[in-house]
Amino acid sequence: MKPAAVIVLAAGEGTRMKSSTPKVMHTLGGRSLVGHALAASRGTDPERVVVVVGSGRELVTAHLGEIDPDAVPVVQEPRNGTGHAVRIALTEAAPDVTGTVLVVCGDVPLLRAETLQALLAMHHGEGNAATVLTAILPDPTGYGRMVRDASGAVTAIVEHRDATDDQRAIAEINSGIYAFDGALLRSALGRLKTDNSQGEEYLTDTLEILRGDGHRVGAMPAEDHNEIHGINDRVQLANLRRLLNERICAHWMRAGVTVIDPASTWIDVGVTLEADVTIAPNTQLHGRTRIAAGAVIGPNTTLRDTEVGENATVLATHATGVEIGTGVSVGPFTFLRPGTKLAAKSKVGAFCEVKNSNLGLGSKIPHLSYVGDGDIGDGTNIGAATIFVNYDGQTKSRTTVGDHVFVGCDTMLVAPVTVHDGAYVAAGSVITSDVPPGAIAVARGTQRNIEGWVARKRPDSKSAKAAAAAQSAAESGKEPD
Ligand code: UD1
Ligand code: CA
């Protein structure tokens, strides 16, 4: 049964992050903390989602507009506890709600939709007024403890700072994630007191109120306690980022991807990989990157929002916003920038930068070149150290190079300019006007040899001696020593 509402608590200050960015906007796996909470929540197919915002609310609200425009932000000001937060969320954004209400924390990024579904199943199966997601922790310090009676039934949650020594010995803790009957929750929230050590409205106090009304309260320990860990500082953020990454790498390995070294491979949640992709060490795959079967990525490669076709190889490359076709070879030491499309079987080799350009079928930019704002046809070879001169200091212009063109090494193609199909360009040329089909353009100084210059200007130098030896050997018809 899908919940009527999910309330995401995200008003906290996050002081220990020591950041100008609100805590819930810090990211792991290419998604913000609140984004993870929303993704897990959306996995239960709720009728509505309410996010309680407070600290940094302008930024958080704008962020919600980008990642989940249907989520309704509700401002909690002042922050007077988790019970207060849920109370105003219900009052302002779900006053009529009667079905099941899930409450989740905005800073618990490993929580999975499957766990929320299991919580809902228990909640409905047992007919509970409230069901708490709990965990057994090796060190429960700081958390609210689950107090159960002799029969094992949950009677209350006691906050660490309000707990007795006996209660502090309880290892089962409250994750801060719950399923509630919406109408009963609203009734209990109306009766919360603030007679605790923090003077706040504790959401946890609703459990005793509901029990007192004769309702059932349940608890479901999470299978893996890592899933309910929250984040307060950047050390915890790094730990959970690593755990999330392990989960993502394991998922793809089980789906048929070879990850040589998961510890040095970082894969965002939005990446998709086909079976028989190989990821070599020290590789980062970000954003909406997609990689097709048989491709080999890395080592030492970072791809963002990049598509890689079947059987392509991408070695020691940095690429953002690029389409790499089937069987393409890229790298090593290659920089591919947004708007670049490499057609099937093409190649961009060592020490090349390509920006906002199209490379045709089987065409090659093998070495040491800059290709910016270029359209290159099929079967064309761009010689080593060719530069597409796309910027005159004011405007950027495009260069067009046709099919089966041969551009010699160390050429400047000064845009806007076109080298038509089947043309050749001589090495070292500076091309400023179009080259017709089938022509060869030679645009460089003619070579002049000044005989005897070294003997006159550098007499007695090693060069002069070498030259003299070569000349006398040539005269006598023998090789020099
Ligand atoms: C709360 C629980 C505790 C549980 C712990 C799990 C209460 C009283 N205690 O503790 O039993 O073990 O979570 O992490 O609920 N928030 C608001 N507005 C507020 C206060 C909090 O939106 O006024 C949000 C926070 O941003 C956070 C979540 O609620 O996402 C939990 O708040 P936090 O202060 O971490 O809760 P604790 O008091 O530590
Ligand atoms: Ca907390």
Short mmCIF file of C-alpha atoms and ligand atoms in Angstrom, two decimals:
data_model
loop_
_atom_site.label_atom_id
_atom_site.label_comp_id
_atom_site.label_asym_id
_atom_site.label_seq_id
_atom_site.Cartn_x
_atom_site.Cartn_y
_atom_site.Cartn_z
CA MET A 1 0.00 0.00 0.00
CA LYS A 2 1.49 3.29 -1.00
CA PRO A 3 1.83 6.03 1.60
CA ALA A 4 -0.40 9.08 1.50
CA ALA A 5 2.58 11.28 2.29
CA VAL A 6 6.28 11.22 2.96
CA ILE A 7 7.70 13.93 5.20
CA VAL A 8 11.43 14.51 4.76
CA LEU A 9 13.04 16.29 7.72
CA ALA A 10 15.73 18.60 6.37
CA ALA A 11 15.63 21.73 8.50
CA GLY A 12 18.72 20.98 10.59
CA GLU A 13 21.60 23.38 10.65
CA GLY A 14 24.48 21.02 9.94
CA THR A 15 26.88 23.12 12.02
CA ARG A 16 29.53 20.43 12.05
CA MET A 17 29.81 20.43 8.26
CA LYS A 18 31.38 23.91 8.63
CA SER A 19 30.05 24.80 5.23
CA SER A 20 28.31 27.63 3.43
CA THR A 21 26.40 24.89 1.58
CA PRO A 22 23.39 23.56 3.53
CA LYS A 23 24.14 20.09 4.89
CA VAL A 24 21.45 18.32 2.86
CA MET A 25 22.93 19.70 -0.36
CA HIS A 26 26.30 18.03 0.12
CA THR A 27 26.65 15.19 -2.36
CA LEU A 28 27.70 11.58 -2.58
CA GLY A 29 27.42 9.40 -5.64
CA GLY A 30 26.44 12.43 -7.72
CA ARG A 31 23.30 13.15 -5.71
CA SER A 32 22.64 15.45 -2.75
CA LEU A 33 21.76 14.09 0.68
CA VAL A 34 18.19 15.31 0.31
CA GLY A 35 18.17 13.88 -3.22
CA HIS A 36 18.93 10.45 -1.78
CA ALA A 37 16.12 10.84 0.77
CA LEU A 38 13.74 11.82 -2.03
CA ALA A 39 14.84 8.94 -4.28
CA ALA A 40 14.19 6.39 -1.52
CA SER A 41 10.87 8.10 -0.71
CA ARG A 42 9.74 8.18 -4.35
CA GLY A 43 10.45 4.44 -4.49
CA THR A 44 7.38 3.90 -2.27
CA ASP A 45 5.19 5.80 -4.78
CA PRO A 46 3.73 8.28 -2.27
CA GLU A 47 0.79 10.53 -3.12
CA ARG A 48 2.73 13.56 -1.90
CA VAL A 49 6.16 14.47 -0.59
CA VAL A 50 6.75 17.29 1.89
CA VAL A 51 10.23 18.52 2.75
CA VAL A 52 10.72 20.48 5.98
CA VAL A 53 13.36 23.14 5.34
CA GLY A 54 14.94 25.64 7.70
CA SER A 55 18.63 26.33 7.64
CA GLY A 56 19.64 27.58 4.17
CA ARG A 57 16.05 27.27 3.05
CA GLU A 58 16.35 29.50 -0.05
CA LEU A 59 19.13 27.31 -1.43
CA VAL A 60 17.44 24.06 -0.42
CA THR A 61 14.11 25.15 -1.88
CA ALA A 62 15.76 26.11 -5.18
CA HIS A 63 17.58 22.77 -5.21
CA LEU A 64 14.29 20.91 -4.65
CA GLY A 65 12.83 22.79 -7.60
CA GLU A 66 15.57 21.33 -9.76
CA ILE A 67 15.64 17.75 -8.53
CA ASP A 68 12.02 17.11 -7.52
CA PRO A 69 9.65 19.96 -8.43
CA ASP A 70 6.64 18.05 -7.06
CA ALA A 71 8.09 17.94 -3.55
CA VAL A 72 6.46 20.62 -1.37
CA PRO A 73 8.84 22.61 0.82
CA VAL A 74 7.52 23.72 4.21
CA VAL A 75 9.53 26.20 6.25
CA GLN A 76 10.11 25.39 9.91
CA GLU A 77 11.07 28.56 11.77
CA PRO A 78 12.07 28.40 14.56
CA ARG A 79 13.26 24.78 14.72
CA ASN A 80 11.61 23.37 17.75
CA GLY A 81 12.26 19.68 17.37
CA THR A 82 11.35 16.72 15.18
CA GLY A 83 7.76 16.64 16.50
CA HIS A 84 7.32 20.32 15.71
CA ALA A 85 8.75 19.75 12.21
CA VAL A 86 6.30 16.95 11.42
CA ARG A 87 3.41 18.89 12.97
CA ILE A 88 3.89 21.93 10.75
CA ALA A 89 4.51 19.73 7.68
CA LEU A 90 1.14 18.07 8.21
CA THR A 91 -0.64 21.33 9.03
CA GLU A 92 0.72 23.28 6.07
CA ALA A 93 1.07 20.71 3.31
CA ALA A 94 -1.11 17.72 4.22
CA PRO A 95 -3.90 18.91 6.55
CA ASP A 96 -6.39 16.41 5.14
CA VAL A 97 -4.12 13.36 5.05
CA THR A 98 -5.56 10.19 6.60
CA GLY A 99 -3.52 7.34 5.11
CA THR A 100 -0.03 6.24 6.03
CA VAL A 101 2.61 8.90 6.60
CA LEU A 102 6.30 8.04 6.28
CA VAL A 103 8.80 10.25 8.09
CA VAL A 104 12.39 10.11 6.84
CA CYS A 105 15.53 12.13 7.58
CA GLY A 106 17.11 14.26 4.90
CA ASP A 107 20.62 13.26 5.94
CA VAL A 108 20.47 9.44 5.79
CA PRO A 109 21.67 8.74 2.25
CA LEU A 110 22.04 4.95 2.25
CA LEU A 111 18.37 4.33 3.06
CA ARG A 112 16.83 2.21 0.29
CA ALA A 113 13.28 2.24 -1.03
CA GLU A 114 13.16 -1.53 -0.37
CA THR A 115 13.68 -0.90 3.33
CA LEU A 116 10.88 1.67 3.40
CA GLN A 117 8.65 -0.84 1.59
CA ALA A 118 9.47 -3.50 4.20
CA LEU A 119 8.68 -0.98 6.94
CA LEU A 120 5.33 -0.21 5.31
CA ALA A 121 4.58 -3.93 4.95
CA MET A 122 5.21 -4.53 8.65
CA HIS A 123 3.26 -1.40 9.58
CA HIS A 124 0.19 -2.55 7.66
CA GLY A 125 0.64 -6.24 8.45
CA GLU A 126 0.69 -5.64 12.20
CA GLY A 127 -1.97 -2.94 12.10
CA ASN A 128 0.29 -0.49 13.91
CA ALA A 129 -0.33 3.16 14.67
CA ALA A 130 3.40 3.70 14.37
CA THR A 131 6.29 1.51 13.18
CA VAL A 132 9.86 2.58 13.80
CA LEU A 133 12.86 1.62 11.68
CA THR A 134 15.54 0.69 14.20
CA ALA A 135 19.08 -0.69 14.21
CA ILE A 136 21.29 -2.60 16.58
CA LEU A 137 24.48 -0.56 16.86
CA PRO A 138 27.85 -1.56 18.29
CA ASP A 139 27.99 1.98 19.72
CA PRO A 140 24.52 3.48 20.24
CA THR A 141 25.84 6.68 21.85
CA GLY A 142 23.82 9.76 20.95
CA TYR A 143 20.79 7.99 19.50
CA GLY A 144 17.34 7.57 20.99
CA ARG A 145 16.99 4.08 22.55
CA MET A 146 14.14 1.66 21.88
CA VAL A 147 12.52 0.74 25.20
CA ARG A 148 10.61 -2.55 25.05
CA ASP A 149 8.55 -4.29 27.74
CA ALA A 150 8.97 -7.89 28.94
CA SER A 151 6.91 -9.14 25.98
CA GLY A 152 9.20 -7.29 23.55
CA ALA A 153 6.60 -4.66 22.65
CA VAL A 154 7.93 -1.14 22.08
CA THR A 155 6.81 1.17 24.85
CA ALA A 156 8.84 4.31 24.28
CA ILE A 157 11.89 5.95 22.74
CA VAL A 158 14.19 7.68 25.19
CA GLU A 159 16.71 10.20 23.93
CA HIS A 160 20.33 9.55 24.89
CA ARG A 161 20.56 12.72 26.94
CA ASP A 162 17.30 11.93 28.77
CA ALA A 163 18.11 8.23 29.33
CA THR A 164 19.05 6.38 32.50
CA ASP A 165 22.22 4.27 32.61
CA ASP A 166 20.13 1.12 32.13
CA GLN A 167 18.43 2.65 29.10
CA ARG A 168 21.77 3.75 27.67
CA ALA A 169 22.83 0.09 27.74
CA ILE A 170 20.14 -0.68 25.12
CA ALA A 171 21.80 -1.31 21.74
CA GLU A 172 18.64 -0.94 19.65
CA ILE A 173 18.32 2.65 18.47
CA ASN A 174 15.75 4.79 16.72
CA SER A 175 16.81 5.57 13.15
CA GLY A 176 14.48 8.57 13.01
CA ILE A 177 12.54 6.89 10.18
CA TYR A 178 8.93 5.87 10.81
CA ALA A 179 5.61 4.84 9.33
CA PHE A 180 2.56 6.39 11.01
CA ASP A 181 -1.18 6.27 10.69
CA GLY A 182 -1.71 9.86 9.52
CA ALA A 183 -4.84 10.66 11.54
CA LEU A 184 -3.45 9.14 14.75
CA LEU A 185 -0.13 10.93 14.21
CA ARG A 186 -1.90 14.29 13.90
CA SER A 187 -3.83 13.62 17.09
CA ALA A 188 -0.66 12.65 19.01
CA LEU A 189 1.35 15.62 17.69
CA GLY A 190 -1.30 17.95 19.09
CA ARG A 191 -0.51 16.65 22.56
CA LEU A 192 3.31 16.84 22.56
CA LYS A 193 4.96 18.52 25.53
CA THR A 194 8.40 20.12 25.70
CA ASP A 195 9.35 18.86 29.18
CA ASN A 196 12.66 17.33 28.06
CA SER A 197 16.30 18.31 28.33
CA GLN A 198 16.17 20.28 25.05
CA GLY A 199 12.77 21.91 25.58
CA GLU A 200 11.69 20.63 22.14
CA GLU A 201 8.70 18.80 20.72
CA TYR A 202 10.03 15.27 20.30
CA LEU A 203 8.43 13.22 17.53
CA THR A 204 9.49 10.17 19.52
CA ASP A 205 7.07 11.09 22.31
CA THR A 206 4.16 10.31 19.98
CA LEU A 207 4.84 6.60 20.56
CA GLU A 208 3.95 6.72 24.26
CA ILE A 209 0.90 8.85 23.50
CA LEU A 210 -0.30 6.35 20.88
CA ARG A 211 0.34 3.43 23.26
CA GLY A 212 -1.60 5.28 25.95
CA ASP A 213 -4.52 5.57 23.53
CA GLY A 214 -4.42 1.79 23.23
CA HIS A 215 -2.79 1.57 19.79
CA ARG A 216 -0.05 -0.79 18.66
CA VAL A 217 3.50 0.45 18.09
CA GLY A 218 6.02 -1.70 16.20
CA ALA A 219 9.70 -1.64 15.35
CA MET A 220 11.68 -3.14 12.48
CA PRO A 221 15.45 -3.50 12.91
CA ALA A 222 17.29 -2.74 9.66
CA GLU A 223 19.27 -5.67 8.23
CA ASP A 224 22.35 -3.52 7.74
CA HIS A 225 22.80 -0.72 10.24
CA ASN A 226 24.91 1.27 7.78
CA GLU A 227 21.70 2.00 5.94
CA ILE A 228 20.33 4.23 8.70
CA HIS A 229 23.47 6.23 9.50
CA GLY A 230 23.08 9.98 9.31
CA ILE A 231 25.70 12.54 8.43
CA ASN A 232 26.85 15.29 10.72
CA ASP A 233 30.36 16.03 9.47
CA ARG A 234 32.55 15.47 6.42
CA VAL A 235 34.28 12.44 7.90
CA GLN A 236 30.92 10.66 8.09
CA LEU A 237 30.10 11.95 4.61
CA ALA A 238 33.29 10.37 3.24
CA ASN A 239 32.57 7.06 5.02
CA LEU A 240 29.05 6.84 3.64
CA ARG A 241 30.26 7.91 0.19
CA ARG A 242 32.64 4.94 0.22
CA LEU A 243 29.87 2.56 1.38
CA LEU A 244 27.49 3.88 -1.26
CA ASN A 245 30.19 3.44 -3.90
CA GLU A 246 30.80 -0.14 -2.75
CA ARG A 247 27.09 -0.79 -3.12
CA ILE A 248 27.02 0.74 -6.61
CA CYS A 249 30.15 -1.14 -7.76
CA ALA A 250 28.75 -4.43 -6.38
CA HIS A 251 25.48 -3.80 -8.23
CA TRP A 252 27.26 -3.36 -11.56
CA MET A 253 29.63 -6.28 -11.00
CA ARG A 254 26.58 -8.51 -10.38
CA ALA A 255 25.13 -7.12 -13.61
CA GLY A 256 28.19 -8.33 -15.56
CA VAL A 257 30.60 -5.41 -15.38
CA THR A 258 34.26 -6.08 -14.57
CA VAL A 259 35.47 -3.55 -12.02
CA ILE A 260 39.16 -4.24 -11.56
CA ASP A 261 39.53 -2.14 -8.42
CA PRO A 262 36.29 -1.02 -6.75
CA ALA A 263 38.28 0.94 -4.16
CA SER A 264 39.60 3.35 -6.78
CA THR A 265 36.51 3.32 -9.01
CA TRP A 266 33.78 5.90 -8.33
CA ILE A 267 30.43 5.50 -10.01
CA ASP A 268 27.55 7.96 -9.59
CA VAL A 269 24.00 6.73 -9.02
CA GLY A 270 22.89 8.04 -12.44
CA VAL A 271 25.43 6.04 -14.48
CA THR A 272 24.38 3.03 -16.56
CA LEU A 273 26.69 0.24 -17.68
CA GLU A 274 26.08 -2.77 -19.90
CA ALA A 275 27.36 -6.26 -19.28
CA ASP A 276 30.98 -6.91 -20.26
CA VAL A 277 32.11 -3.37 -19.73
CA THR A 278 35.54 -3.30 -18.08
CA ILE A 279 36.47 -0.50 -15.69
CA ALA A 280 40.20 -0.23 -14.97
CA PRO A 281 41.52 1.36 -11.76
CA ASN A 282 41.31 5.02 -10.82
CA THR A 283 38.26 5.72 -12.94
CA GLN A 284 35.40 8.12 -12.11
CA LEU A 285 32.06 7.86 -13.91
CA HIS A 286 29.81 10.81 -13.17
CA GLY A 287 26.39 12.18 -13.94
CA ARG A 288 24.43 10.47 -16.72
CA THR A 289 27.37 8.61 -18.21
CA ARG A 290 26.34 5.48 -20.16
CA ILE A 291 28.73 2.80 -21.33
CA ALA A 292 27.90 0.06 -23.83
CA ALA A 293 28.97 -3.57 -23.86
CA GLY A 294 32.60 -4.46 -24.43
CA ALA A 295 33.96 -0.98 -23.79
CA VAL A 296 37.11 -0.69 -21.70
CA ILE A 297 37.32 2.46 -19.58
CA GLY A 298 40.47 3.59 -17.78
CA PRO A 299 42.77 3.37 -16.04
CA ASN A 300 42.93 6.99 -14.92
CA THR A 301 39.78 8.19 -16.66
CA THR A 302 37.06 10.63 -15.62
CA LEU A 303 33.85 10.73 -17.65
CA ARG A 304 30.91 13.01 -16.93
CA ASP A 305 27.60 12.93 -18.83
CA THR A 306 29.37 10.97 -21.54
CA GLU A 307 28.11 8.14 -23.76
CA VAL A 308 30.51 5.41 -24.81
CA GLY A 309 29.62 2.97 -27.59
CA GLU A 310 30.26 -0.76 -27.81
CA ASN A 311 33.86 -1.95 -27.74
CA ALA A 312 35.31 1.53 -27.45
CA THR A 313 38.49 2.01 -25.42
CA VAL A 314 38.97 5.14 -23.35
CA LEU A 315 42.34 5.35 -21.65
CA ALA A 316 43.61 8.09 -19.33
CA THR A 317 41.00 10.53 -20.56
CA HIS A 318 38.96 13.40 -19.13
CA ALA A 319 35.62 13.87 -20.93
CA THR A 320 32.47 15.87 -20.22
CA GLY A 321 29.33 15.91 -22.36
CA VAL A 322 30.76 13.74 -25.13
CA GLU A 323 29.43 10.99 -27.42
CA ILE A 324 32.02 8.33 -28.12
CA GLY A 325 30.91 5.91 -30.83
CA THR A 326 31.26 2.18 -31.36
CA GLY A 327 34.83 0.91 -31.51
CA VAL A 328 36.35 4.35 -30.98
CA SER A 329 39.81 4.61 -29.44
CA VAL A 330 40.52 7.53 -27.10
CA GLY A 331 43.67 8.39 -25.17
CA PRO A 332 45.94 8.31 -23.39
CA PHE A 333 46.12 11.86 -22.02
CA THR A 334 43.11 13.14 -23.95
CA PHE A 335 40.77 15.98 -23.02
CA LEU A 336 37.30 15.85 -24.60
CA ARG A 337 35.00 18.79 -23.94
CA PRO A 338 31.23 19.35 -24.25
CA GLY A 339 29.55 18.99 -27.62
CA THR A 340 32.08 16.55 -29.02
CA LYS A 341 30.84 13.57 -31.03
CA LEU A 342 33.21 10.87 -32.19
CA ALA A 343 31.68 8.61 -34.86
CA ALA A 344 32.25 4.85 -34.97
CA LYS A 345 35.83 3.57 -35.34
CA SER A 346 37.33 7.03 -35.07
CA LYS A 347 40.34 7.80 -32.92
CA VAL A 348 41.57 10.65 -30.75
CA GLY A 349 45.05 9.90 -29.51
CA ALA A 350 47.64 11.15 -27.08
CA PHE A 351 47.77 14.77 -25.93
CA CYS A 352 44.78 15.92 -27.95
CA GLU A 353 42.01 18.31 -26.90
CA VAL A 354 38.70 18.27 -28.76
CA LYS A 355 35.88 20.74 -28.05
CA ASN A 356 32.40 21.04 -29.57
CA SER A 357 33.40 19.13 -32.68
CA ASN A 358 32.26 16.23 -34.82
CA LEU A 359 34.70 13.56 -35.96
CA GLY A 360 33.45 11.34 -38.79
CA LEU A 361 33.47 7.60 -39.29
CA GLY A 362 36.98 6.16 -39.00
CA SER A 363 38.65 9.58 -38.91
CA LYS A 364 41.71 10.11 -36.77
CA ILE A 365 43.30 12.83 -34.67
CA PRO A 366 46.18 10.71 -33.48
CA HIS A 367 48.61 13.09 -31.74
CA LEU A 368 49.12 16.45 -30.05
CA SER A 369 46.28 18.42 -31.66
CA TYR A 370 43.64 20.98 -30.67
CA VAL A 371 40.34 20.60 -32.52
CA GLY A 372 37.82 23.26 -31.49
CA ASP A 373 34.49 23.96 -33.22
CA GLY A 374 35.33 21.60 -36.08
CA ASP A 375 33.29 19.34 -38.34
CA ILE A 376 35.43 16.58 -39.76
CA GLY A 377 34.07 14.11 -42.30
CA ASP A 378 34.70 10.39 -42.72
CA GLY A 379 38.05 8.70 -43.33
CA THR A 380 40.04 11.86 -42.68
CA ASN A 381 43.45 12.05 -41.00
CA ILE A 382 44.45 15.10 -38.98
CA GLY A 383 48.25 15.13 -38.74
CA ALA A 384 50.13 15.53 -35.49
CA ALA A 385 50.15 18.99 -33.91
CA THR A 386 47.33 20.38 -36.02
CA ILE A 387 45.51 23.33 -34.48
CA PHE A 388 41.98 24.43 -35.32
CA VAL A 389 42.40 28.18 -34.85
CA ASN A 390 38.81 28.86 -33.78
CA TYR A 391 39.16 32.12 -31.86
CA ASP A 392 40.33 35.48 -33.14
CA GLY A 393 40.10 37.12 -29.74
CA GLN A 394 36.49 38.17 -30.27
CA THR A 395 34.48 35.45 -31.97
CA LYS A 396 34.65 31.69 -32.25
CA SER A 397 34.29 30.27 -35.76
CA ARG A 398 33.93 26.78 -37.19
CA THR A 399 36.25 24.79 -39.40
CA THR A 400 34.95 22.21 -41.83
CA VAL A 401 37.11 19.37 -43.08
CA GLY A 402 35.55 17.00 -45.61
CA ASP A 403 35.76 13.24 -46.20
CA HIS A 404 39.08 11.48 -46.90
CA VAL A 405 41.08 14.63 -46.31
CA PHE A 406 44.75 14.39 -45.35
CA VAL A 407 45.96 17.26 -43.16
CA GLY A 408 49.75 17.26 -42.78
CA CYS A 409 51.47 17.73 -39.45
CA ASP A 410 51.76 21.09 -37.72
CA THR A 411 48.98 22.76 -39.67
CA MET A 412 46.96 25.79 -38.57
CA LEU A 413 43.40 25.80 -39.91
CA VAL A 414 42.29 29.41 -39.33
CA ALA A 415 38.50 29.46 -38.97
CA PRO A 416 36.16 30.06 -40.64
CA VAL A 417 37.65 27.84 -43.32
CA THR A 418 36.75 24.70 -45.25
CA VAL A 419 38.99 21.94 -46.54
CA HIS A 420 36.85 20.11 -49.08
CA ASP A 421 36.56 16.36 -49.70
CA GLY A 422 39.64 14.54 -50.85
CA ALA A 423 41.97 17.53 -50.39
CA TYR A 424 45.49 17.44 -48.94
CA VAL A 425 47.18 20.08 -46.82
CA ALA A 426 50.98 20.21 -46.76
CA ALA A 427 52.68 19.92 -43.38
CA GLY A 428 53.39 23.21 -41.65
CA SER A 429 50.73 25.14 -43.53
CA VAL A 430 48.72 28.06 -42.20
CA ILE A 431 45.40 27.66 -44.02
CA THR A 432 43.34 30.85 -44.21
CA SER A 433 41.27 30.20 -47.34
CA ASP A 434 39.20 27.25 -48.47
CA VAL A 435 40.90 24.28 -50.13
CA PRO A 436 38.98 22.90 -53.16
CA PRO A 437 38.21 19.17 -53.48
CA GLY A 438 41.23 17.13 -54.46
CA ALA A 439 43.70 20.07 -54.26
CA ILE A 440 46.81 20.20 -52.13
CA ALA A 441 47.27 23.44 -50.23
CA VAL A 442 50.81 24.52 -49.47
CA ALA A 443 50.89 27.59 -47.28
CA ARG A 444 54.36 27.99 -45.85
CA GLY A 445 57.68 29.66 -46.63
CA THR A 446 59.70 27.98 -49.41
CA GLN A 447 62.85 26.30 -48.14
CA ARG A 448 66.17 28.05 -48.90
CA ASN A 449 69.54 26.30 -48.23
CA ILE A 450 72.49 28.70 -47.78
CA GLU A 451 75.54 26.61 -48.63
CA GLY A 452 78.67 26.88 -46.43
CA TRP A 453 76.92 29.00 -43.75
CA VAL A 454 78.21 26.91 -40.80
CA ALA A 455 81.84 26.96 -42.02
CA ARG A 456 81.67 30.77 -42.34
CA LYS A 457 79.67 31.66 -39.22
CA ARG A 458 80.67 28.83 -36.84
CA PRO A 459 84.24 27.95 -37.88
CA ASP A 460 85.94 25.28 -35.75
CA SER A 461 82.62 24.24 -34.17
CA LYS A 462 81.69 20.56 -33.86
CA SER A 463 79.02 21.23 -36.45
CA ALA A 464 81.57 22.67 -38.86
CA LYS A 465 83.85 19.64 -38.38
CA ALA A 466 80.97 17.20 -38.88
CA ALA A 467 79.94 19.04 -42.03
CA ALA A 468 83.51 19.05 -43.41
CA ALA A 469 83.87 15.31 -42.75
CA ALA A 470 80.58 14.59 -44.50
CA GLN A 471 81.60 16.70 -47.48
CA SER A 472 85.02 15.08 -47.93
CA ALA A 473 83.48 11.62 -47.53
CA ALA A 474 80.92 12.49 -50.21
CA GLU A 475 83.74 13.70 -52.50
CA SER A 476 85.79 10.52 -51.98
CA GLY A 477 82.66 8.36 -52.25
CA LYS A 478 83.08 6.93 -48.73
CA GLU A 479 81.03 7.09 -45.53
CA PRO A 480 82.49 9.41 -42.85
CA ASP A 481 83.97 7.71 -39.71
C1 UD1 B 1 16.49 12.10 16.45
C2 UD1 B 1 15.60 11.25 17.33
C3 UD1 B 1 16.43 10.10 17.91
C4 UD1 B 1 17.05 9.29 16.78
C5 UD1 B 1 17.86 10.23 15.86
C6 UD1 B 1 18.32 9.48 14.65
C7 UD1 B 1 13.98 12.81 18.23
C8 UD1 B 1 13.57 13.57 19.42
N1 UD1 B 1 15.06 12.06 18.37
O1 UD1 B 1 17.53 12.59 17.25
O2 UD1 B 1 15.59 9.27 18.68
O3 UD1 B 1 17.88 8.31 17.33
O4 UD1 B 1 17.03 11.30 15.41
O5 UD1 B 1 19.20 10.31 13.94
O6 UD1 B 1 13.33 12.86 17.22
N2 UD1 B 1 15.01 18.26 12.22
C9 UD1 B 1 14.17 19.22 11.74
N3 UD1 B 1 13.68 20.16 12.58
C10 UD1 B 1 13.96 20.16 13.91
C11 UD1 B 1 14.83 19.17 14.39
C12 UD1 B 1 15.33 18.22 13.52
O7 UD1 B 1 13.88 19.25 10.54
O8 UD1 B 1 13.46 21.05 14.61
C13 UD1 B 1 15.53 17.27 11.29
C14 UD1 B 1 17.03 17.29 11.16
O9 UD1 B 1 17.44 18.13 10.09
C15 UD1 B 1 17.35 15.83 10.88
C16 UD1 B 1 16.26 15.09 11.60
O10 UD1 B 1 15.21 16.01 11.82
O11 UD1 B 1 17.26 15.51 9.50
C17 UD1 B 1 16.74 14.52 12.91
O12 UD1 B 1 17.19 15.61 13.69
P1 UD1 B 1 18.40 15.48 14.66
O13 UD1 B 1 18.62 16.76 15.34
O14 UD1 B 1 19.54 14.85 13.94
O15 UD1 B 1 17.76 14.44 15.67
P2 UD1 B 1 18.29 14.00 17.03
O16 UD1 B 1 17.79 14.93 18.04
O17 UD1 B 1 19.73 13.74 16.93
CA CA B 2 20.90 13.15 14.44
#
